[in-house]
Coordinates of C-alpha atoms in Angstrom, one line a residue:
R1 CA 89.8 95.2 94.5
A2 CA 87.7 96.0 97.6
S3 CA 89.0 93.0 99.2
H4 CA 92.5 94.0 98.6
A5 CA 91.9 97.6 99.7
L6 CA 90.4 96.4 102.8
T7 CA 93.2 93.8 103.6
C8 CA 95.9 97.0 103.1
I9 CA 93.7 99.1 105.6
I10 CA 94.1 96.1 108.0
D11 CA 97.7 96.0 107.7
R12 CA 97.9 99.8 107.7
L13 CA 95.9 100.0 110.9
T14 CA 98.0 97.3 112.7
K15 CA 101.0 99.1 111.9
I16 CA 99.7 102.3 113.1
K17 CA 98.9 100.7 116.5
A18 CA 102.2 99.1 116.7
R19 CA 104.0 102.3 115.6
A20 CA 102.0 104.3 118.4
E21 CA 102.7 101.8 121.1
A22 CA 106.4 101.7 120.4
G23 CA 106.5 105.5 120.0
N24 CA 104.7 105.9 123.5
G25 CA 107.6 103.6 125.1
L26 CA 110.2 105.5 123.6
L27 CA 108.5 109.0 124.7
G28 CA 108.2 107.7 128.1
G29 CA 111.6 106.7 128.2
M30 CA 112.8 110.3 127.1
L31 CA 110.5 111.9 129.6
H32 CA 112.1 109.8 132.4
E33 CA 115.6 110.7 131.1
A34 CA 114.8 114.1 131.1
G35 CA 113.6 114.2 134.6
Q36 CA 116.9 112.1 135.4
A37 CA 118.8 114.9 133.7
K38 CA 117.0 117.9 135.3
Q39 CA 117.5 116.1 138.9
T40 CA 121.4 115.6 137.9
L41 CA 121.5 119.3 137.1
S42 CA 119.9 120.3 140.4
A43 CA 122.5 118.5 142.3
F44 CA 125.1 120.7 140.7
R45 CA 123.6 123.5 142.9
G46 CA 125.0 121.8 145.8
T47 CA 128.4 121.6 144.3
V48 CA 128.2 125.6 143.9
T49 CA 127.2 125.9 147.4
I50 CA 130.4 123.6 148.8
L51 CA 132.8 125.5 146.3
T52 CA 131.6 128.7 147.7
T53 CA 132.5 127.4 151.3
I54 CA 135.8 126.0 150.4
G55 CA 136.6 129.5 149.0
V56 CA 135.8 131.1 152.3
L57 CA 137.6 128.5 154.3
T58 CA 140.4 128.6 152.3
Q59 CA 140.5 132.4 152.9
I60 CA 140.3 132.0 156.5
E61 CA 143.0 129.1 156.4
T62 CA 145.4 131.2 154.4
A63 CA 145.1 134.3 156.9
R64 CA 145.6 132.1 159.8
L65 CA 148.7 130.8 158.4
G66 CA 149.8 134.1 157.8
A67 CA 153.2 134.2 155.5
A68 CA 153.3 130.5 154.9
G69 CA 149.9 130.7 153.4
A70 CA 150.7 133.6 151.2
D71 CA 150.9 131.0 148.2
F72 CA 147.4 130.1 148.8
G73 CA 145.9 133.9 148.4
P74 CA 145.2 133.4 144.7
L75 CA 143.6 130.0 145.4
A76 CA 140.8 131.6 147.1
D77 CA 140.0 133.8 144.2
D78 CA 140.4 131.1 141.7
V79 CA 137.7 128.9 143.7
K80 CA 135.5 131.8 143.8
S81 CA 135.9 132.3 140.1
V82 CA 135.3 128.7 139.3
S83 CA 132.3 128.5 141.7
G84 CA 130.6 131.3 139.6
S85 CA 131.4 129.7 136.5
V86 CA 129.7 126.4 137.5
Q87 CA 126.6 128.3 138.7
E88 CA 126.3 130.1 135.9
R89 CA 126.5 127.3 133.2
V90 CA 124.4 125.0 135.7
E91 CA 121.7 127.5 135.5
N92 CA 121.8 127.8 131.8
A93 CA 121.6 123.8 131.6
L94 CA 119.0 123.7 133.8
H95 CA 116.9 126.5 131.7
T96 CA 117.7 124.5 128.6
A97 CA 116.4 121.2 130.6
S98 CA 113.2 123.0 131.5
Q99 CA 112.5 123.9 128.0
L100 CA 113.3 120.2 126.8
I101 CA 110.9 118.5 129.0
P102 CA 107.5 120.2 128.3
P103 CA 107.8 119.4 124.5
I104 CA 108.4 115.7 125.5
E105 CA 105.7 115.9 127.8
T106 CA 103.2 117.4 125.3
A107 CA 104.4 114.8 122.8
L108 CA 103.7 112.2 125.2
D109 CA 100.3 113.2 126.0
S110 CA 99.6 113.4 122.3
A111 CA 101.0 109.9 121.6
T112 CA 99.1 108.5 124.5
A113 CA 95.7 110.2 123.5
L114 CA 96.2 108.5 120.1
A115 CA 97.1 105.3 121.5
Q116 CA 94.1 105.2 123.6
R117 CA 91.8 106.3 121.0
Q118 CA 93.2 103.8 118.7
A119 CA 93.0 101.0 121.5
N120 CA 89.3 102.0 121.7
D121 CA 88.6 102.5 118.0
L122 CA 90.8 100.3 115.9
P123 CA 90.0 96.8 117.1
E124 CA 86.2 97.6 116.5
M125 CA 87.2 99.1 113.1
I126 CA 89.5 96.0 112.3
S127 CA 86.6 93.6 113.2
G128 CA 84.2 95.5 111.3
V129 CA 86.5 95.5 108.2
L130 CA 87.1 91.5 108.6
A131 CA 83.3 91.1 108.8
H132 CA 83.0 93.1 105.6
L133 CA 85.6 90.9 104.0
A134 CA 83.7 87.7 105.2
S135 CA 80.6 89.3 103.5
F136 CA 82.5 89.4 100.5
G137 CA 82.9 85.8 100.6
D138 CA 79.3 85.3 101.1
I139 CA 78.5 87.6 98.2
Q140 CA 80.8 85.9 96.1
K141 CA 78.9 82.7 96.5
R142 CA 75.6 84.4 96.0
V143 CA 77.2 85.9 92.9
H144 CA 77.9 82.2 91.6
D145 CA 74.6 81.2 92.5
M146 CA 73.0 84.0 90.8
S147 CA 75.0 83.5 87.7
V148 CA 73.9 79.8 87.4
R149 CA 70.3 81.1 87.6
M150 CA 70.8 84.0 85.6
R151 CA 72.2 81.5 82.9
S152 CA 68.7 79.7 83.0
T153 CA 66.9 82.8 83.1
S154 CA 68.6 84.4 80.3
G155 CA 68.0 81.2 78.2
A156 CA 64.2 81.4 79.2
I157 CA 64.3 85.0 77.8
S158 CA 66.1 84.0 74.9
D159 CA 63.3 81.2 74.3
A160 CA 60.6 83.9 74.9
F161 CA 62.2 86.1 72.2
K162 CA 62.2 83.3 69.8
K163 CA 58.5 82.5 70.5
L164 CA 57.8 86.4 69.8
I165 CA 59.6 86.5 66.4
V166 CA 57.8 83.3 65.3
S167 CA 54.5 85.3 66.6
L168 CA 55.3 88.2 64.4
Q169 CA 56.2 85.9 61.6
F170 CA 52.7 84.3 61.8
Q171 CA 51.1 87.6 61.9
D172 CA 53.0 88.5 58.5
I173 CA 51.6 85.3 56.7
T174 CA 48.3 86.3 58.4
R175 CA 48.6 89.8 56.7
Q176 CA 49.4 88.1 53.5
Q177 CA 46.7 85.6 53.6
V178 CA 44.3 88.9 54.1
E179 CA 45.9 90.7 51.3
H180 CA 45.3 87.7 49.1
V181 CA 41.8 87.5 50.0
I182 CA 41.3 91.3 49.4
E183 CA 42.9 90.8 46.0
V184 CA 40.7 87.9 45.0
L185 CA 37.5 89.8 46.2
R186 CA 38.6 92.7 44.1
R187 CA 38.8 90.6 40.9
V188 CA 35.4 88.9 41.7
W189 CA 34.0 92.2 41.9
S190 CA 35.6 93.5 38.6
D191 CA 35.3 90.2 36.9
S192 CA 31.7 89.4 37.9
E193 CA 31.0 88.7 34.1
G194 CA 34.0 86.3 33.8
Q195 CA 36.1 88.7 32.1
G196 CA 39.9 87.9 31.8
G197 CA 39.3 84.2 32.1
R198 CA 40.5 83.9 35.6
V199 CA 37.2 83.9 37.5
A200 CA 34.3 82.4 36.1
A201 CA 31.1 84.6 35.9
N202 CA 29.1 81.6 36.7
P203 CA 27.1 82.2 40.2
R204 CA 28.1 78.7 41.4
E205 CA 31.8 79.2 40.9
R206 CA 31.6 82.6 42.5
V207 CA 30.0 81.0 45.4
T208 CA 32.9 78.3 45.5
V209 CA 35.4 81.2 45.6
L210 CA 33.8 83.1 48.2
A211 CA 33.5 80.2 50.4
L212 CA 37.3 79.6 49.8
Q213 CA 38.0 83.2 50.7
S214 CA 36.0 82.9 53.7
S215 CA 37.8 79.7 54.8
Q216 CA 40.9 81.6 54.1
L217 CA 39.9 84.5 56.3
A218 CA 38.8 82.2 59.0
D219 CA 42.2 80.4 59.2
A220 CA 43.9 83.9 59.3
G221 CA 41.7 85.0 62.0
D222 CA 42.7 82.0 64.1
K223 CA 46.1 82.3 63.5
F224 CA 46.2 86.0 64.3
A225 CA 44.5 85.3 67.4
A226 CA 46.9 82.7 68.2
S227 CA 49.9 84.9 67.5
V228 CA 48.5 87.8 69.5
A229 CA 48.0 85.3 72.5
L230 CA 51.5 83.9 71.9
I231 CA 53.1 87.7 71.8
E232 CA 51.4 88.4 75.0
Q233 CA 52.7 85.2 76.8
S234 CA 56.1 86.0 75.4
L235 CA 55.9 89.5 76.5
D236 CA 55.0 88.7 79.9
D237 CA 57.6 85.9 80.3
I238 CA 60.1 88.3 79.3
A239 CA 59.0 91.1 81.6
A240 CA 58.7 88.4 84.4
H241 CA 62.3 87.2 83.9
V242 CA 63.8 90.8 83.8
L243 CA 61.8 91.6 87.0
E244 CA 63.6 88.5 88.4
M245 CA 66.8 89.5 87.4
A246 CA 66.4 93.3 88.5
E247 CA 65.3 91.8 91.9
E248 CA 68.2 89.5 92.3
S249 CA 70.7 92.4 91.5
R250 CA 69.0 94.5 93.9
T251 CA 69.1 91.6 96.5
L252 CA 72.9 91.0 95.7
S253 CA 73.6 94.6 96.2
G254 CA 71.9 94.5 99.7
F255 CA 69.5 97.0 99.2
S256 CA 66.5 97.5 101.5
E257 CA 63.5 99.2 100.4
A258 CA 64.6 102.6 101.8
E259 CA 68.1 101.8 100.6
K260 CA 69.6 102.4 104.1
N261 CA 71.1 98.9 104.5
S262 CA 72.9 98.5 101.3
F263 CA 76.2 96.4 102.1
F264 CA 77.9 99.1 99.9
L265 CA 76.6 101.8 102.1
Q266 CA 78.0 100.2 105.3
M267 CA 81.1 99.7 103.8
E268 CA 81.2 103.6 102.7
Q269 CA 80.4 104.4 106.4
A270 CA 83.1 102.1 107.8
C271 CA 85.7 103.4 105.2
S272 CA 84.9 107.1 106.3
A273 CA 85.5 106.2 110.0
I274 CA 88.8 104.5 109.0
L275 CA 89.6 107.5 107.0
T276 CA 88.8 109.9 109.7
N277 CA 91.0 107.9 112.2
L278 CA 93.9 107.8 109.7
G279 CA 93.7 111.7 109.6
H280 CA 93.9 111.8 113.3
C281 CA 97.1 109.7 113.1
A282 CA 98.6 111.7 110.3
N283 CA 98.0 114.9 112.3
A284 CA 99.5 113.3 115.4
E285 CA 102.4 112.3 113.6
T286 CA 102.9 115.5 112.0
T287 CA 102.8 117.4 115.4
N288 CA 105.2 114.5 116.7
E289 CA 107.4 115.3 113.9
A290 CA 107.7 119.0 114.6
T291 CA 108.2 118.3 118.2
H292 CA 111.5 115.9 117.3
A293 CA 112.8 118.8 115.2
G294 CA 112.5 121.2 118.2
L295 CA 114.0 118.6 120.6
A296 CA 116.9 118.2 118.5
E297 CA 117.9 122.0 118.8
N298 CA 117.3 121.6 122.6
F299 CA 119.5 118.6 122.7
G300 CA 122.5 120.5 121.0
Q301 CA 122.1 123.4 123.3
M302 CA 122.1 121.0 126.2
R303 CA 125.3 119.3 125.1
G304 CA 126.9 122.9 124.6
A305 CA 125.9 123.7 128.4
I306 CA 127.5 120.2 129.7
D307 CA 130.6 120.8 127.7
K308 CA 131.0 124.2 129.5
I309 CA 130.5 122.3 132.8
Q310 CA 133.2 119.9 131.8
A311 CA 135.5 122.4 131.1
V312 CA 135.1 123.8 134.6
E313 CA 135.6 120.3 136.2
I314 CA 139.0 120.6 134.6
Q315 CA 139.8 123.7 136.2
M316 CA 138.4 122.2 139.8
E317 CA 140.9 119.3 139.2
R318 CA 143.9 121.7 138.5
L319 CA 143.0 123.6 141.6
A320 CA 142.8 120.5 143.6
L321 CA 145.9 119.4 142.4
N322 CA 147.7 122.6 143.0
A323 CA 146.3 123.1 146.6
S324 CA 147.3 119.4 147.3
V325 CA 150.9 120.1 146.4
R326 CA 151.0 123.6 148.1
A327 CA 149.7 122.0 151.3
A328 CA 152.2 119.3 151.1
H329 CA 155.0 121.8 150.7
I330 CA 154.0 123.7 153.8
G331 CA 153.7 120.5 155.8
G332 CA 151.6 119.7 159.1
S333 CA 150.4 123.3 159.2
G334 CA 149.0 122.8 155.9
D335 CA 146.8 119.9 156.4
A336 CA 143.6 121.9 156.7
L337 CA 144.3 123.1 153.3
G338 CA 145.0 119.7 152.1
V339 CA 141.5 118.6 153.4
L340 CA 140.1 121.5 151.5
A341 CA 141.9 120.2 148.3
G342 CA 140.7 116.8 148.7
T343 CA 137.2 118.0 149.0
M344 CA 137.5 119.8 145.9
Q345 CA 139.0 116.9 144.1
Q346 CA 136.0 114.8 145.4
L347 CA 133.6 117.5 144.1
A348 CA 135.6 117.4 140.5
S349 CA 134.8 113.6 140.4
E350 CA 131.2 113.9 141.3
C351 CA 130.7 116.7 138.7
G352 CA 132.5 114.2 136.2
R353 CA 130.1 111.6 137.0
R354 CA 127.4 113.7 136.7
S355 CA 128.5 115.3 133.5
E356 CA 129.0 111.5 132.0
S357 CA 125.5 110.7 133.4
L358 CA 123.9 113.7 131.6
M359 CA 125.6 112.9 128.3
Q360 CA 124.3 109.4 128.4
S361 CA 120.9 110.7 129.1
L362 CA 121.1 113.1 126.0
D363 CA 122.4 110.5 123.8
S364 CA 119.6 108.0 124.9
M365 CA 117.0 110.7 124.3
S366 CA 118.8 111.8 120.9
Q367 CA 118.8 108.2 119.9
A368 CA 115.1 107.9 120.6
S369 CA 113.8 111.2 119.0
A370 CA 115.9 110.3 115.8
T371 CA 114.0 106.9 115.8
L372 CA 110.7 108.5 116.1
S373 CA 111.7 111.0 113.6
V374 CA 112.7 108.2 111.0
R375 CA 109.3 106.5 111.8
C376 CA 107.3 109.6 111.3
T377 CA 109.1 110.3 108.0
S378 CA 108.7 106.7 106.7
S379 CA 105.2 106.8 107.6
K380 CA 104.3 110.0 105.7
S381 CA 106.1 108.8 102.6
S382 CA 104.2 105.5 102.8
R383 CA 100.7 107.5 102.8

């Protein structure tokens, strides 16, 4: 189970590292796109200045034309109105962009710090886990070898217990012998004159009986001494084998005398370090998840601002078209107004290209943010 858990940890750490590197790349791309969008929006300020200049020149030219330029009077006011609309909407878009970039920078800094920490810590952790897995292999071999020895030791302990039981049985036999001698001596005492017919009253017969009982006691003493010695030997053997098994168990566990270099204690320290690192990763992913939610709202505001700019572009194209038609109607005296109308048409085209570029940048950032958000969610659900 520990080996399986460590293997899963290695897989998890590898995925986190890959996800952090990929997320770092996506955030870097988003930051680049946001900077490009801000520069594109800043370029609109030049458009506002040119539109304002066109409005002033239109007023001057219509005044010069007199009655022939009477139809151009509202054009200058329309150009001024469009210029004001572009300026207002561009400033709103720039404000939104300025709010959009700092969260991306913050998320990028967080991802970069996380990636750097993982680049420093994860390889060492992974190598440490792999080393522990290799240690498991060594332990398995040691367990097998110890099992073989334990089988032999268990057999020896079993034999020692059998000897102990035999010794106890010999002691019981000795007890029976002693009890028999006691019984015979009592009868000799009580039947000293041969009463009862069992023990003769003849002194010679009594001497024979006493000699036989003396021999029985001597034999019982020898058996008792031998059984006691065998019991002591059996207990010593059992103790020695049990201590040997205990020592092998301690060696297998990797405990030193101070119990500070245990394999399991080292594993606990490594797993604690991994757990701390995973906690940092989880916190960073939670922060990134909140950042992506805020970015989605900013993207929506940015799209709204660009939509308004595109609406002004349509007004600019209409003004340019009307101015061109009126200039052509006047003839040669309206050439200057035709040039102004062409300039306005060119500005409208430039604004269209900028708006399209902004939309592409927003789509790219939205897609990257959505990808990161999905990764955060899937990572959160897999913890």
